[in-house]
Amino acid sequence: MADRKVLNKYYPPDFDPTKLPRLRINPVKTFVVRIMAPFNMRCNTCGEYIYKGKKFNSKKEDVLDMDYLGLKIFRFFIKCTRCLAEISFRTDPENTDYVCEQGATRNFQAHDFAEQEERRLAKQEEEDEANPMKALEKRTKESKNEMDVIDALEELKDLNARHANADIDSMLETVTNKKTPEELAEEEDNKLAQEVFEQKCKKVKRLEDDVSISESADIDVISNFSLSADINPINTDIPKTKQKGKLSNLVKKKTKPKLEATEKCNIIQKEN
């Protein structure tokens, strides 16, 4: 009993502590800690939404290759509640926030975006004050943008003035009466057919007129011949040659009507 209660242990004179086997210790120490989700996220594997404040048993480790002004940065590993996929995020002391690294995507948060934008603008103003050339370039860009905006406004005013003078009823009529190419082609075909039909009608009328003229001429010849026969009966004693000469003076020869150039062309085309 007394041997077990001793505080000092015996070391032999040939003891060499360098010969003792050393344990291989992982420099990155991990600890199991209970944390809450620092932001709203969505799992990339199954699409499950993980809301801010949900509790997890996570593994915590130190990030050796990163720090901010001597402050350590920690990385946390959690598992999705649905598919058990690994999700990791780390601390961001510069912005007093967390950064999602893998396994999930952070949902958009308007107030965080507004804060980041304010910080960026403040930083940019400080840089402009320190560098006068950048400030000058910025002013020139702003003046150019103002001129472009003024030109665009003037163009819009001109367009509005034109539209104010336009008649809406006439525009609607033109749009509603607008014909398709098929309807225009049909109208052209109808016009051509009507023109051809009118030309044929004119030709038929002229032929009928010529026939009526010839018939009236024959009737006149016959009437004249009958009257002359009554008044001056044909003498059988007169030779036939003289009788033929007298009859030729009474008969009128038919003259063919003169055709126009366009009608001749149409007749030649039909014959071909």
XYZ file of N, CA and C in Angstrom:
816
model
N 0.826 -1.205 0.000
C 0.000 0.000 0.000
C 0.856 1.247 0.000
N 1.939 1.218 0.768
C 2.804 2.396 0.845
C 3.527 2.632 -0.458
N 3.834 1.518 -1.204
C 4.532 1.680 -2.487
C 3.659 2.391 -3.526
N 2.390 2.209 -3.422
C 1.523 2.844 -4.424
C 1.316 4.322 -4.149
N 1.587 4.782 -2.973
C 1.317 6.178 -2.628
C 2.525 7.080 -2.816
N 3.633 6.533 -3.296
C 4.833 7.370 -3.461
C 4.624 8.320 -4.630
N 5.192 9.499 -4.510
C 5.074 10.508 -5.564
C 6.242 10.452 -6.533
N 7.414 10.102 -6.063
C 8.586 10.032 -6.925
C 8.772 8.612 -7.426
N 9.256 8.509 -8.696
C 9.507 7.215 -9.302
C 11.019 7.039 -9.508
N 11.421 5.815 -9.585
C 12.844 5.505 -9.723
C 13.240 5.543 -11.192
N 14.341 6.238 -11.480
C 14.914 6.281 -12.814
C 16.308 5.668 -12.733
N 16.613 4.670 -13.509
C 17.956 4.075 -13.461
C 19.012 5.034 -13.991
N 20.272 4.795 -13.671
C 21.321 5.728 -14.106
C 21.535 5.736 -15.612
N 21.204 4.656 -16.327
C 21.398 4.623 -17.791
C 20.127 5.037 -18.562
N 19.226 5.708 -17.902
C 17.962 6.136 -18.554
C 18.235 7.286 -19.520
N 17.735 7.169 -20.781
C 17.898 8.197 -21.826
C 16.497 8.573 -22.320
N 15.998 9.741 -21.990
C 14.637 10.112 -22.409
C 14.477 10.293 -23.905
N 15.586 10.523 -24.649
C 15.475 10.704 -26.117
C 15.106 9.431 -26.835
N 15.331 8.297 -26.159
C 15.016 7.023 -26.801
C 13.556 6.621 -26.629
N 12.807 7.385 -25.908
C 11.394 7.070 -25.717
C 10.616 7.332 -27.023
N 9.659 6.462 -27.408
C 8.872 6.709 -28.641
C 7.938 7.908 -28.456
N 7.918 8.738 -29.472
C 7.079 9.938 -29.417
C 5.749 9.685 -30.140
N 4.725 10.210 -29.539
C 3.411 10.093 -30.162
C 3.250 11.149 -31.261
N 2.654 10.749 -32.401
C 2.402 11.690 -33.504
C 1.073 12.410 -33.235
N 1.216 13.667 -32.929
C 0.029 14.460 -32.604
C -0.340 15.302 -33.829
N -1.613 15.278 -34.206
C -2.103 16.089 -35.324
C -2.076 17.564 -34.916
N -1.376 18.428 -35.712
C -1.313 19.832 -35.308
C -2.684 20.521 -35.328
N -3.579 20.027 -36.209
C -4.926 20.606 -36.295
C -5.799 19.851 -35.301
N -6.074 20.482 -34.219
C -6.894 19.843 -33.187
C -8.363 20.093 -33.487
N -9.155 19.061 -33.339
C -10.596 19.171 -33.552
C -11.319 18.927 -32.240
N -12.379 19.694 -32.063
C -13.200 19.580 -30.867
C -14.655 19.468 -31.299
N -15.410 18.727 -30.544
C -16.859 18.615 -30.794
C -17.550 19.659 -29.927
N -18.239 20.588 -30.604
C -18.924 21.675 -29.899
C -20.364 21.751 -30.381
N -21.195 22.300 -29.544
C -22.620 22.493 -29.863
C -22.797 23.945 -30.325
N -23.213 24.135 -31.584
C -23.384 25.485 -32.117
C -24.747 25.591 -32.791
N -25.084 26.832 -33.156
C -26.286 27.118 -33.925
C -25.884 27.640 -35.296
N -26.681 27.350 -36.288
C -26.383 27.822 -37.652
C -26.349 29.348 -37.660
N -25.244 29.943 -38.136
C -25.126 31.401 -38.059
C -25.899 32.156 -39.138
N -26.386 31.456 -40.181
C -27.123 32.130 -41.263
C -28.007 31.101 -41.957
N -28.918 31.597 -42.774
C -29.796 30.716 -43.556
C -29.012 30.155 -44.739
N -29.151 28.852 -44.962
C -28.409 28.216 -46.058
C -29.274 27.103 -46.663
N -28.798 26.645 -47.821
C -29.488 25.560 -48.529
C -28.462 24.515 -48.932
N -28.782 23.268 -48.669
C -27.868 22.163 -48.973
C -27.764 21.997 -50.488
N -26.518 21.861 -50.992
C -26.306 21.676 -52.434
C -26.615 20.263 -52.885
N -26.660 19.310 -51.973
C -26.890 17.904 -52.346
C -28.374 17.595 -52.491
N -29.149 17.899 -51.468
C -30.582 17.536 -51.480
C -31.506 18.743 -51.566
N -30.989 19.967 -51.402
C -31.828 21.165 -51.488
C -32.576 21.480 -50.208
N -32.187 20.879 -49.100
C -32.847 21.151 -47.818
C -32.450 22.531 -47.310
N -33.428 23.273 -46.798
C -33.171 24.589 -46.228
C -32.817 24.439 -44.748
N -31.731 25.083 -44.355
C -31.287 25.101 -42.955
C -31.365 26.552 -42.493
N -32.192 26.788 -41.502
C -32.475 28.152 -41.081
C -31.535 28.579 -39.952
N -31.400 29.855 -39.838
C -30.524 30.429 -38.821
C -31.053 30.067 -37.418
N -30.114 29.620 -36.521
C -30.479 29.272 -35.159
C -30.710 27.791 -34.941
N -30.643 26.977 -36.030
C -30.817 25.524 -35.850
C -29.567 24.953 -35.177
N -29.728 24.079 -34.179
C -28.617 23.566 -33.377
C -28.017 22.309 -34.009
N -26.668 22.225 -33.938
C -25.924 21.108 -34.497
C -24.801 20.726 -33.541
N -24.398 19.452 -33.566
C -23.153 18.983 -32.961
C -22.076 19.063 -34.042
N -21.179 20.013 -33.956
C -20.212 20.285 -35.009
C -18.794 20.001 -34.525
N -17.912 19.874 -35.510
C -16.481 19.747 -35.240
C -15.826 21.096 -35.504
N -15.022 21.528 -34.551
C -14.332 22.807 -34.672
C -12.844 22.561 -34.821
N -12.213 23.307 -35.745
C -10.767 23.215 -35.924
C -10.203 24.601 -36.225
N -8.898 24.760 -35.997
C -8.211 26.023 -36.275
C -7.753 26.047 -37.726
N -7.879 27.219 -38.332
C -7.381 27.416 -39.702
C -5.965 27.958 -39.571
N -4.969 27.131 -39.938
C -3.579 27.497 -39.692
C -3.048 28.502 -40.706
N -3.531 28.455 -41.925
C -2.970 29.307 -42.980
C -3.687 30.651 -43.102
N -4.586 30.974 -42.183
C -5.315 32.246 -42.255
C -5.429 32.849 -40.865
N -5.346 34.180 -40.817
C -5.630 34.921 -39.588
C -5.915 36.365 -39.956
N -6.431 37.104 -38.988
C -6.747 38.519 -39.220
C -6.245 39.324 -38.027
N -5.180 40.090 -38.275
C -4.569 40.932 -37.248
C -4.215 40.113 -35.996
N -3.693 38.928 -36.215
C -3.299 38.056 -35.111
C -4.428 37.256 -34.504
N -5.660 37.459 -34.977
C -6.795 36.699 -34.455
C -6.933 35.381 -35.214
N -7.177 34.314 -34.488
C -7.353 33.015 -35.114
C -8.710 32.940 -35.823
N -8.711 32.103 -36.859
C -9.938 31.843 -37.612
C -10.298 30.382 -37.405
N -11.550 30.117 -37.101
C -12.022 28.771 -36.814
C -12.933 28.286 -37.943
N -12.872 26.965 -38.172
C -13.711 26.326 -39.187
C -14.617 25.312 -38.488
N -15.872 25.249 -38.942
C -16.864 24.345 -38.338
C -17.414 23.417 -39.411
N -17.642 22.153 -39.002
C -18.209 21.135 -39.891
C -19.521 20.639 -39.287
N -20.578 20.697 -40.067
C -21.880 20.171 -39.634
C -22.395 19.234 -40.718
N -23.472 18.511 -40.425
C -24.077 17.596 -41.387
C -25.521 18.007 -41.640
N -25.920 17.841 -42.923
C -27.297 18.176 -43.306
C -28.269 17.258 -42.567
N -29.381 17.814 -42.129
C -30.361 17.030 -41.365
C -31.128 16.032 -42.229
N -31.031 16.163 -43.549
C -31.793 15.282 -44.437
C -30.914 14.230 -45.115
N -29.813 14.670 -45.728
C -28.970 13.742 -46.492
C -27.629 13.460 -45.811
N -27.347 14.095 -44.681
C -26.110 13.900 -43.913
C -24.865 14.289 -44.710
N -25.030 15.214 -45.686
C -23.860 15.733 -46.407
C -23.119 16.731 -45.533
N -21.790 16.769 -45.680
C -20.963 17.635 -44.830
C -21.010 19.067 -45.341
N -21.205 19.999 -44.420
C -21.230 21.435 -44.721
C -20.205 22.112 -43.825
N -19.407 22.991 -44.428
C -18.374 23.681 -43.644
C -18.503 25.182 -43.838
N -18.210 25.927 -42.771
C -18.149 27.395 -42.808
C -17.118 27.837 -41.773
N -16.629 29.056 -41.930
C -15.579 29.587 -41.056
C -15.945 30.988 -40.600
N -15.218 31.431 -39.611
C -15.441 32.778 -39.070
C -14.780 33.813 -39.967
N -15.335 35.027 -39.953
C -14.785 36.151 -40.731
C -14.698 37.359 -39.802
N -13.599 37.461 -39.016
C -13.511 38.573 -38.054
C -13.405 39.943 -38.714
N -12.973 39.993 -39.950
C -12.857 41.292 -40.636
C -14.223 41.942 -40.799
N -15.211 41.141 -41.166
C -16.570 41.651 -41.373
C -17.518 41.263 -40.240
N -16.963 40.676 -39.176
C -17.773 40.187 -38.041
C -18.933 39.321 -38.534
N -18.569 38.324 -39.326
C -19.584 37.463 -39.937
C -18.986 36.080 -40.162
N -19.757 35.199 -40.828
C -19.313 33.856 -41.187
C -19.326 33.711 -42.706
N -18.448 32.824 -43.206
C -18.342 32.574 -44.648
C -18.607 31.103 -44.887
N -19.569 30.818 -45.784
C -19.880 29.439 -46.146
C -18.863 28.959 -47.187
N -18.184 27.835 -46.900
C -17.100 27.362 -47.759
C -17.555 26.270 -48.719
N -18.208 25.216 -48.245
C -18.596 24.125 -49.135
C -19.820 23.402 -48.572
N -20.508 22.680 -49.484
C -21.647 21.863 -49.088
C -22.978 22.574 -49.089
N -22.992 23.913 -49.082
C -24.248 24.669 -49.035
C -24.024 26.053 -49.621
N -25.119 26.719 -49.931
C -25.075 28.101 -50.431
C -25.876 28.981 -49.490
N -25.313 30.123 -49.216
C -25.967 31.041 -48.290
C -27.099 31.779 -48.993
N -28.224 31.909 -48.318
C -29.351 32.656 -48.874
C -29.058 34.149 -48.836
N -29.721 34.870 -49.769
C -29.502 36.315 -49.850
C -30.128 37.012 -48.638
N -29.331 37.917 -48.059
C -29.807 38.699 -46.918
C -29.551 40.171 -47.223
N -30.639 40.928 -47.295
C -30.546 42.313 -47.747
C -29.734 43.175 -46.786
N -29.918 43.003 -45.486
C -29.233 43.882 -44.534
C -27.720 43.632 -44.559
N -27.308 42.356 -44.764
C -25.881 42.081 -44.877
C -25.300 42.725 -46.133
N -26.046 42.626 -47.220
C -25.573 43.233 -48.462
C -25.458 44.749 -48.320
N -26.431 45.382 -47.641
C -26.388 46.834 -47.442
C -25.187 47.238 -46.590
N -24.902 46.466 -45.562
C -23.739 46.771 -44.713
C -22.437 46.649 -45.497
N -22.316 45.591 -46.289
C -21.113 45.427 -47.097
C -20.951 46.561 -48.101
N -22.059 46.994 -48.684
C -21.991 48.094 -49.662
C -21.566 49.392 -48.980
N -22.057 49.645 -47.773
C -21.643 50.844 -47.033
C -20.152 50.815 -46.718
N -19.668 49.652 -46.301
C -18.237 49.549 -46.014
C -17.395 49.784 -47.267
N -17.851 49.226 -48.391
C -17.108 49.398 -49.643
C -17.066 50.857 -50.073
N -18.198 51.551 -49.943
C -18.232 52.960 -50.332
C -17.357 53.806 -49.419
N -17.380 53.515 -48.123
C -16.532 54.265 -47.190
C -15.056 54.055 -47.508
N -14.710 52.828 -47.814
C -13.316 52.528 -48.157
C -12.907 53.229 -49.447
N -13.820 53.262 -50.419
C -13.524 53.909 -51.688
C -13.354 55.423 -51.511
N -14.167 56.018 -50.659
C -14.028 57.454 -50.398
C -12.683 57.780 -49.745
N -12.264 56.930 -48.821
C -10.955 57.152 -48.196
C -9.834 57.087 -49.227
N -9.926 56.117 -50.140
C -8.902 56.010 -51.178
C -8.920 57.213 -52.111
N -10.103 57.712 -52.432
C -10.199 58.885 -53.305
C -9.605 60.124 -52.644
N -9.859 60.264 -51.363
C -9.282 61.416 -50.659
C -7.756 61.340 -50.608
N -7.237 60.132 -50.464
C -5.780 59.980 -50.413
C -5.142 60.179 -51.778
N -5.854 59.836 -52.865
C -5.303 59.940 -54.224
C -6.130 60.956 -55.013
N -5.599 62.172 -55.260
C -6.389 63.194 -55.977
C -6.654 62.843 -57.435
N -5.780 62.059 -58.077
C -5.986 61.690 -59.482
C -7.226 60.810 -59.639
N -7.427 59.880 -58.719
C -8.619 59.040 -58.762
C -9.888 59.866 -58.570
N -9.795 60.853 -57.655
C -10.950 61.729 -57.434
C -11.295 62.495 -58.711
N -10.255 62.969 -59.442
C -10.490 63.690 -60.691
C -11.131 62.783 -61.738
N -10.638 61.561 -61.864
C -11.222 60.616 -62.809
C -12.684 60.322 -62.471
N -12.945 60.208 -61.185
C -14.314 59.940 -60.762
C -15.242 61.094 -61.132
N -14.774 62.325 -60.934
C -15.600 63.498 -61.294
C -15.879 63.546 -62.788
N -14.854 63.262 -63.599
C -15.059 63.281 -65.054
C -16.075 62.223 -65.487
N -16.001 61.043 -64.886
C -16.967 59.989 -65.207
C -18.384 60.406 -64.819
N -18.516 61.016 -63.641
C -19.837 61.446 -63.202
C -20.417 62.515 -64.124
N -19.566 63.483 -64.540
C -20.037 64.529 -65.459
C -20.450 63.935 -66.795
N -19.678 62.947 -67.283
C -20.025 62.303 -68.549
C -21.352 61.565 -68.433
N -21.549 60.874 -67.325
C -22.815 60.161 -67.120
C -24.000 61.129 -67.057
N -23.785 62.282 -66.420
C -24.856 63.279 -66.357
C -25.223 63.785 -67.751
N -24.204 64.049 -68.591
C -24.476 64.498 -69.954
C -25.248 63.430 -70.751
N -24.871 62.167 -70.585
C -25.588 61.089 -71.284
C -27.040 61.015 -70.827
N -27.265 61.186 -69.540
C -28.632 61.144 -69.018
C -29.458 62.303 -69.565
N -28.864 63.482 -69.652
C -29.583 64.653 -70.181
C -29.954 64.433 -71.647
N -29.008 63.874 -72.446
C -29.297 63.597 -73.856
C -30.437 62.586 -73.995
N -30.414 61.566 -73.165
C -31.476 60.561 -73.229
C -32.833 61.170 -72.873
N -32.859 62.067 -71.891
C -34.115 62.727 -71.523
C -34.640 63.601 -72.658
N -33.738 64.305 -73.344
C -34.171 65.144 -74.465
C -34.765 64.286 -75.583
N -34.131 63.141 -75.864
C -34.681 62.256 -76.891
C -36.064 61.750 -76.505
N -36.230 61.408 -75.248
C -37.545 60.943 -74.791
C -38.593 62.046 -74.913
N -38.202 63.290 -74.602
C -39.145 64.400 -74.735
C -39.568 64.580 -76.188
N -38.603 64.476 -77.119
C -38.943 64.610 -78.541
C -39.903 63.506 -78.979
N -39.634 62.297 -78.543
C -40.518 61.187 -78.900
C -41.925 61.387 -78.346
N -42.009 61.860 -77.123
C -43.318 62.106 -76.529
C -44.075 63.190 -77.282
N -43.345 64.216 -77.722
C -43.998 65.285 -78.482
C -44.533 64.764 -79.812
N -43.763 63.872 -80.468
C -44.240 63.303 -81.732
C -45.481 62.450 -81.524
N -45.449 61.631 -80.478
C -46.596 60.774 -80.208
C -47.824 61.588 -79.797
N -47.627 62.754 -79.183
C -48.764 63.582 -78.782
C -49.494 64.123 -80.004
N -48.754 64.449 -81.092
C -49.371 64.972 -82.306
C -49.951 63.875 -83.202
N -49.641 62.637 -82.939
C -50.123 61.536 -83.783
C -51.596 61.260 -83.511
N -52.297 60.849 -84.571
C -53.716 60.505 -84.482
C -53.838 59.001 -84.236
N -54.410 58.656 -83.113
C -54.491 57.241 -82.726
C -55.477 56.494 -83.622
N -56.589 57.155 -83.995
C -57.601 56.487 -84.818
C -57.037 56.092 -86.178
N -56.302 57.008 -86.798
C -55.716 56.688 -88.105
C -54.691 55.563 -87.993
N -53.915 55.571 -86.915
C -52.938 54.504 -86.727
C -53.625 53.160 -86.551
N -54.725 53.154 -85.798
C -55.458 51.903 -85.609
C -56.055 51.410 -86.925
N -56.553 52.336 -87.744
C -57.123 51.944 -89.031
C -56.067 51.312 -89.930
N -54.876 51.934 -89.970
C -53.806 51.373 -90.797
C -53.394 49.992 -90.327
N -53.382 49.816 -88.992
C -52.984 48.508 -88.447
C -54.046 47.455 -88.741
N -55.333 47.838 -88.553
C -56.411 46.867 -88.769
C -56.603 46.547 -90.253
N -56.414 47.549 -91.129
C -56.590 47.340 -92.568
C -55.341 46.793 -93.239
N -54.343 46.530 -92.494
C -53.109 45.997 -93.066
C -53.367 44.595 -93.594
N -53.022 44.371 -94.863
C -53.312 43.107 -95.518
C -52.060 42.229 -95.548
N -52.321 40.956 -95.543
C -51.229 39.979 -95.596
C -50.737 39.852 -97.035
N -49.515 39.331 -97.239
C -49.024 39.142 -98.614
C -49.886 38.214 -99.442
N -50.544 37.235 -98.817
C -51.428 36.337 -99.573
C -52.630 37.089 -100.129
N -53.219 37.970 -99.291
C -54.377 38.752 -99.770
C -53.966 39.695 -100.898
N -52.774 40.326 -100.785
C -52.303 41.207 -101.858
C -52.101 40.430 -103.155
N -51.562 39.222 -103.065
C -51.358 38.408 -104.271
C -52.698 38.042 -104.909
N -53.701 37.712 -104.085
C -55.033 37.408 -104.619
C -55.635 38.610 -105.330
N -55.474 39.804 -104.759
C -56.008 41.008 -105.402
C -55.346 41.252 -106.762
N -54.019 41.053 -106.836
C -53.328 41.236 -108.117
C -53.834 40.248 -109.174
N -54.035 38.981 -108.737
C -54.549 37.979 -109.681
C -55.945 38.347 -110.169
N -56.774 38.842 -109.260
C -58.128 39.248 -109.654
C -58.104 40.412 -110.634
N -57.187 41.372 -110.407
C -57.087 42.511 -111.335
C -56.670 42.053 -112.724
N -55.672 41.162 -112.784
C -55.216 40.664 -114.085
C -56.341 39.914 -114.809
N -57.065 39.065 -114.052
C -58.166 38.326 -114.674
C -59.245 39.277 -115.195
N -59.531 40.338 -114.445
C -60.548 41.297 -114.869
C -60.107 42.035 -116.128
N -58.835 42.415 -116.209
C -58.334 43.103 -117.397
C -58.436 42.215 -118.638
N -58.041 40.925 -118.465
C -58.134 40.008 -119.610
C -59.580 39.840 -120.046
N -60.477 39.712 -119.091
C -61.909 39.554 -119.410
C -62.443 40.785 -120.139
N -62.055 41.986 -119.715
C -62.511 43.214 -120.376
C -62.002 43.282 -121.813
N -60.734 42.876 -122.026
C -60.195 42.878 -123.386
C -60.970 41.928 -124.294
N -61.306 40.731 -123.759
C -62.086 39.785 -124.565
C -63.468 40.333 -124.896
N -64.095 41.006 -123.910
C -65.430 41.596 -124.154
C -65.366 42.654 -125.244
N -64.328 43.492 -125.213
C -64.178 44.529 -126.239
C -64.026 43.901 -127.622
N -63.231 42.805 -127.690
C -63.001 42.146 -128.975
C -64.307 41.571 -129.519
N -65.101 40.956 -128.650
C -66.371 40.372 -129.084
C -67.331 41.462 -129.561
N -67.372 42.584 -128.855
C -68.251 43.693 -129.259
C -67.864 44.231 -130.628
N -66.531 44.374 -130.871
C -66.092 44.906 -132.161
C -66.461 43.946 -133.297
N -66.286 42.630 -133.040
C -66.660 41.665 -134.082
C -68.165 41.711 -134.364
N -68.984 41.834 -133.306
C -70.428 41.932 -133.507
C -70.790 43.177 -134.298
N -70.127 44.295 -134.009
C -70.389 45.538 -134.751
C -70.028 45.368 -136.211
N -68.879 44.693 -136.481
C -68.471 44.500 -137.879
C -69.468 43.623 -138.621
N -69.959 42.586 -137.942
C -70.929 41.687 -138.576
C -72.225 42.428 -138.884
N -72.677 43.255 -137.935
C -73.917 44.014 -138.164
C -73.751 45.002 -139.312
N -72.562 45.624 -139.405
C -72.312 46.583 -140.507
C -72.350 45.866 -141.840
N -71.714 44.675 -141.901
C -71.679 43.928 -143.170
C -73.092 43.484 -143.571
N -73.884 43.037 -142.591
C -75.251 42.622 -142.906
C -76.077 43.790 -143.433
N -75.937 44.958 -142.807
C -76.684 46.136 -143.288
C -76.233 46.530 -144.682
N -74.916 46.369 -144.956
C -74.416 46.707 -146.302
C -75.013 45.773 -147.341
N -75.092 44.467 -147.002
C -75.675 43.515 -147.959
C -77.142 43.841 -148.220
N -77.846 44.190 -147.138
C -79.275 44.530 -147.317
C -79.428 45.755 -148.208
N -78.538 46.772 -148.006
C -78.607 47.978 -148.870
C -78.344 47.635 -150.321
N -77.364 46.746 -150.525
C -77.032 46.370 -151.907
C -78.214 45.684 -152.566
N -78.822 44.754 -151.765
C -79.952 44.008 -152.351
C -81.126 44.949 -152.650
N -81.395 45.895 -151.743
C -82.503 46.836 -151.964
C -82.241 47.736 -153.156
N -81.006 48.196 -153.255
C -80.662 49.049 -154.407
C -80.798 48.280 -155.716
N -80.342 47.016 -155.654
C -80.417 46.212 -156.879
C -81.855 45.953 -157.277
N -82.705 45.721 -156.291
C -84.115 45.470 -156.620
C -84.780 46.727 -157.187
N -84.461 47.894 -156.626
C -85.031 49.147 -157.131
C -84.571 49.424 -158.550
N -83.290 49.203 -158.743
C -82.767 49.461 -160.107
C -83.379 48.497 -161.112
N -83.658 47.305 -160.649
C -84.270 46.331 -161.574
C -85.696 46.722 -161.925
N -86.374 47.284 -160.950
C -87.735 47.735 -161.223
C -87.755 48.933 -162.158
N -86.833 49.828 -161.885
C -86.824 51.062 -162.695
C -86.236 50.777 -164.053
N -85.095 50.161 -164.074
C -84.401 49.867 -165.321
C -84.276 48.366 -165.456
N -85.228 47.708 -166.067
C -85.111 46.255 -166.215
C -83.904 45.908 -167.058
N -83.312 44.741 -166.727
C -82.075 44.322 -167.398
C -82.429 43.911 -168.817
N -81.698 44.503 -169.700
C -81.853 44.163 -171.101
C -81.042 42.927 -171.416
N -81.690 41.975 -172.010
C -80.973 40.758 -172.361
C -80.064 40.986 -173.534
N -80.344 42.093 -174.257
C -79.521 42.363 -175.433
C -78.150 42.900 -175.044
N -78.013 43.474 -173.838
C -76.729 44.071 -173.423
C -75.754 42.931 -173.141
N -74.552 43.064 -173.581
C -73.568 41.987 -173.290
C -73.316 41.841 -171.784
N -72.800 40.584 -171.424
C -72.595 40.258 -169.999
C -71.487 41.087 -169.375
N -70.492 41.469 -170.143
C -69.354 42.231 -169.585
C -69.828 43.570 -169.087
N -70.728 44.225 -169.866
C -71.236 45.528 -169.439
C -72.118 45.378 -168.211
N -72.927 44.276 -168.154
C -73.777 44.061 -166.990
C -72.951 43.871 -165.708
N -71.860 43.128 -165.852
C -70.992 42.922 -164.682
C -70.403 44.234 -164.206
N -70.044 45.140 -165.112
C -69.479 46.426 -164.719
C -70.494 47.259 -163.966
N -71.770 47.218 -164.445
C -72.782 47.971 -163.727
C -73.041 47.402 -162.345
N -73.067 46.069 -162.232
C -73.311 45.436 -160.923
C -72.164 45.690 -159.947
N -70.945 45.738 -160.476
C -69.794 45.984 -159.578
C -69.870 47.355 -158.950
N -70.452 48.314 -159.666
C -70.589 49.644 -159.071
C -71.603 49.652 -157.939
N -72.614 48.754 -158.024
C -73.620 48.716 -156.970
C -73.134 47.999 -155.704
N -72.276 46.940 -155.843
C -71.811 46.142 -154.686
C -70.686 46.867 -153.977
N -70.774 46.871 -152.650
C -69.721 47.469 -151.815
C -68.845 46.364 -151.240
N -67.540 46.523 -151.327
C -66.592 45.544 -150.793
C -66.467 45.678 -149.278
N -66.362 44.507 -148.620
C -66.146 44.498 -147.160
C -64.697 44.834 -146.858
N -64.538 45.673 -145.864
C -63.176 46.042 -145.405
C -62.981 45.475 -143.996
N -61.885 44.743 -143.837
C -61.601 44.154 -142.510
C -61.292 45.254 -141.498
N -61.856 45.127 -140.321
C -61.566 46.166 -139.292
C -60.096 46.117 -138.876
N -59.532 47.276 -138.684
C -58.129 47.384 -138.246
C -58.016 47.032 -136.770
N -57.129 46.106 -136.477
C -56.892 45.703 -135.077
C -55.775 46.539 -134.476
N -55.938 46.803 -133.230
C -54.890 47.550 -132.506
C -53.690 46.642 -132.247
N -52.557 47.273 -131.855
C -51.306 46.525 -131.652
C -51.419 45.546 -130.489
N -52.075 45.975 -129.426
C -52.196 45.110 -128.241
C -53.060 43.896 -128.542
N -54.173 44.101 -129.343
C -55.051 42.988 -129.692
C -54.339 41.996 -130.593
N -53.497 42.498 -131.517
C -52.738 41.598 -132.380
C -51.804 40.726 -131.561
N -51.130 41.333 -130.584
C -50.197 40.574 -129.741
C -50.932 39.480 -128.969
N -52.128 39.806 -128.445
C -52.903 38.825 -127.679
C -53.335 37.665 -128.560
N -53.736 37.970 -129.827
C -54.187 36.926 -130.756
C -53.033 36.004 -131.116
N -51.835 36.598 -131.342
C -50.650 35.790 -131.698
C -50.273 34.871 -130.543
N -50.355 35.397 -129.305
C -50.018 34.581 -128.137
C -50.995 33.411 -128.000
N -52.305 33.642 -128.238
C -53.294 32.576 -128.118
C -53.046 31.505 -129.191
N -52.715 31.922 -130.393
C -52.446 30.958 -131.462
C -51.228 30.090 -131.143
N -50.192 30.730 -130.529
C -48.993 29.963 -130.158
C -49.327 28.993 -129.018
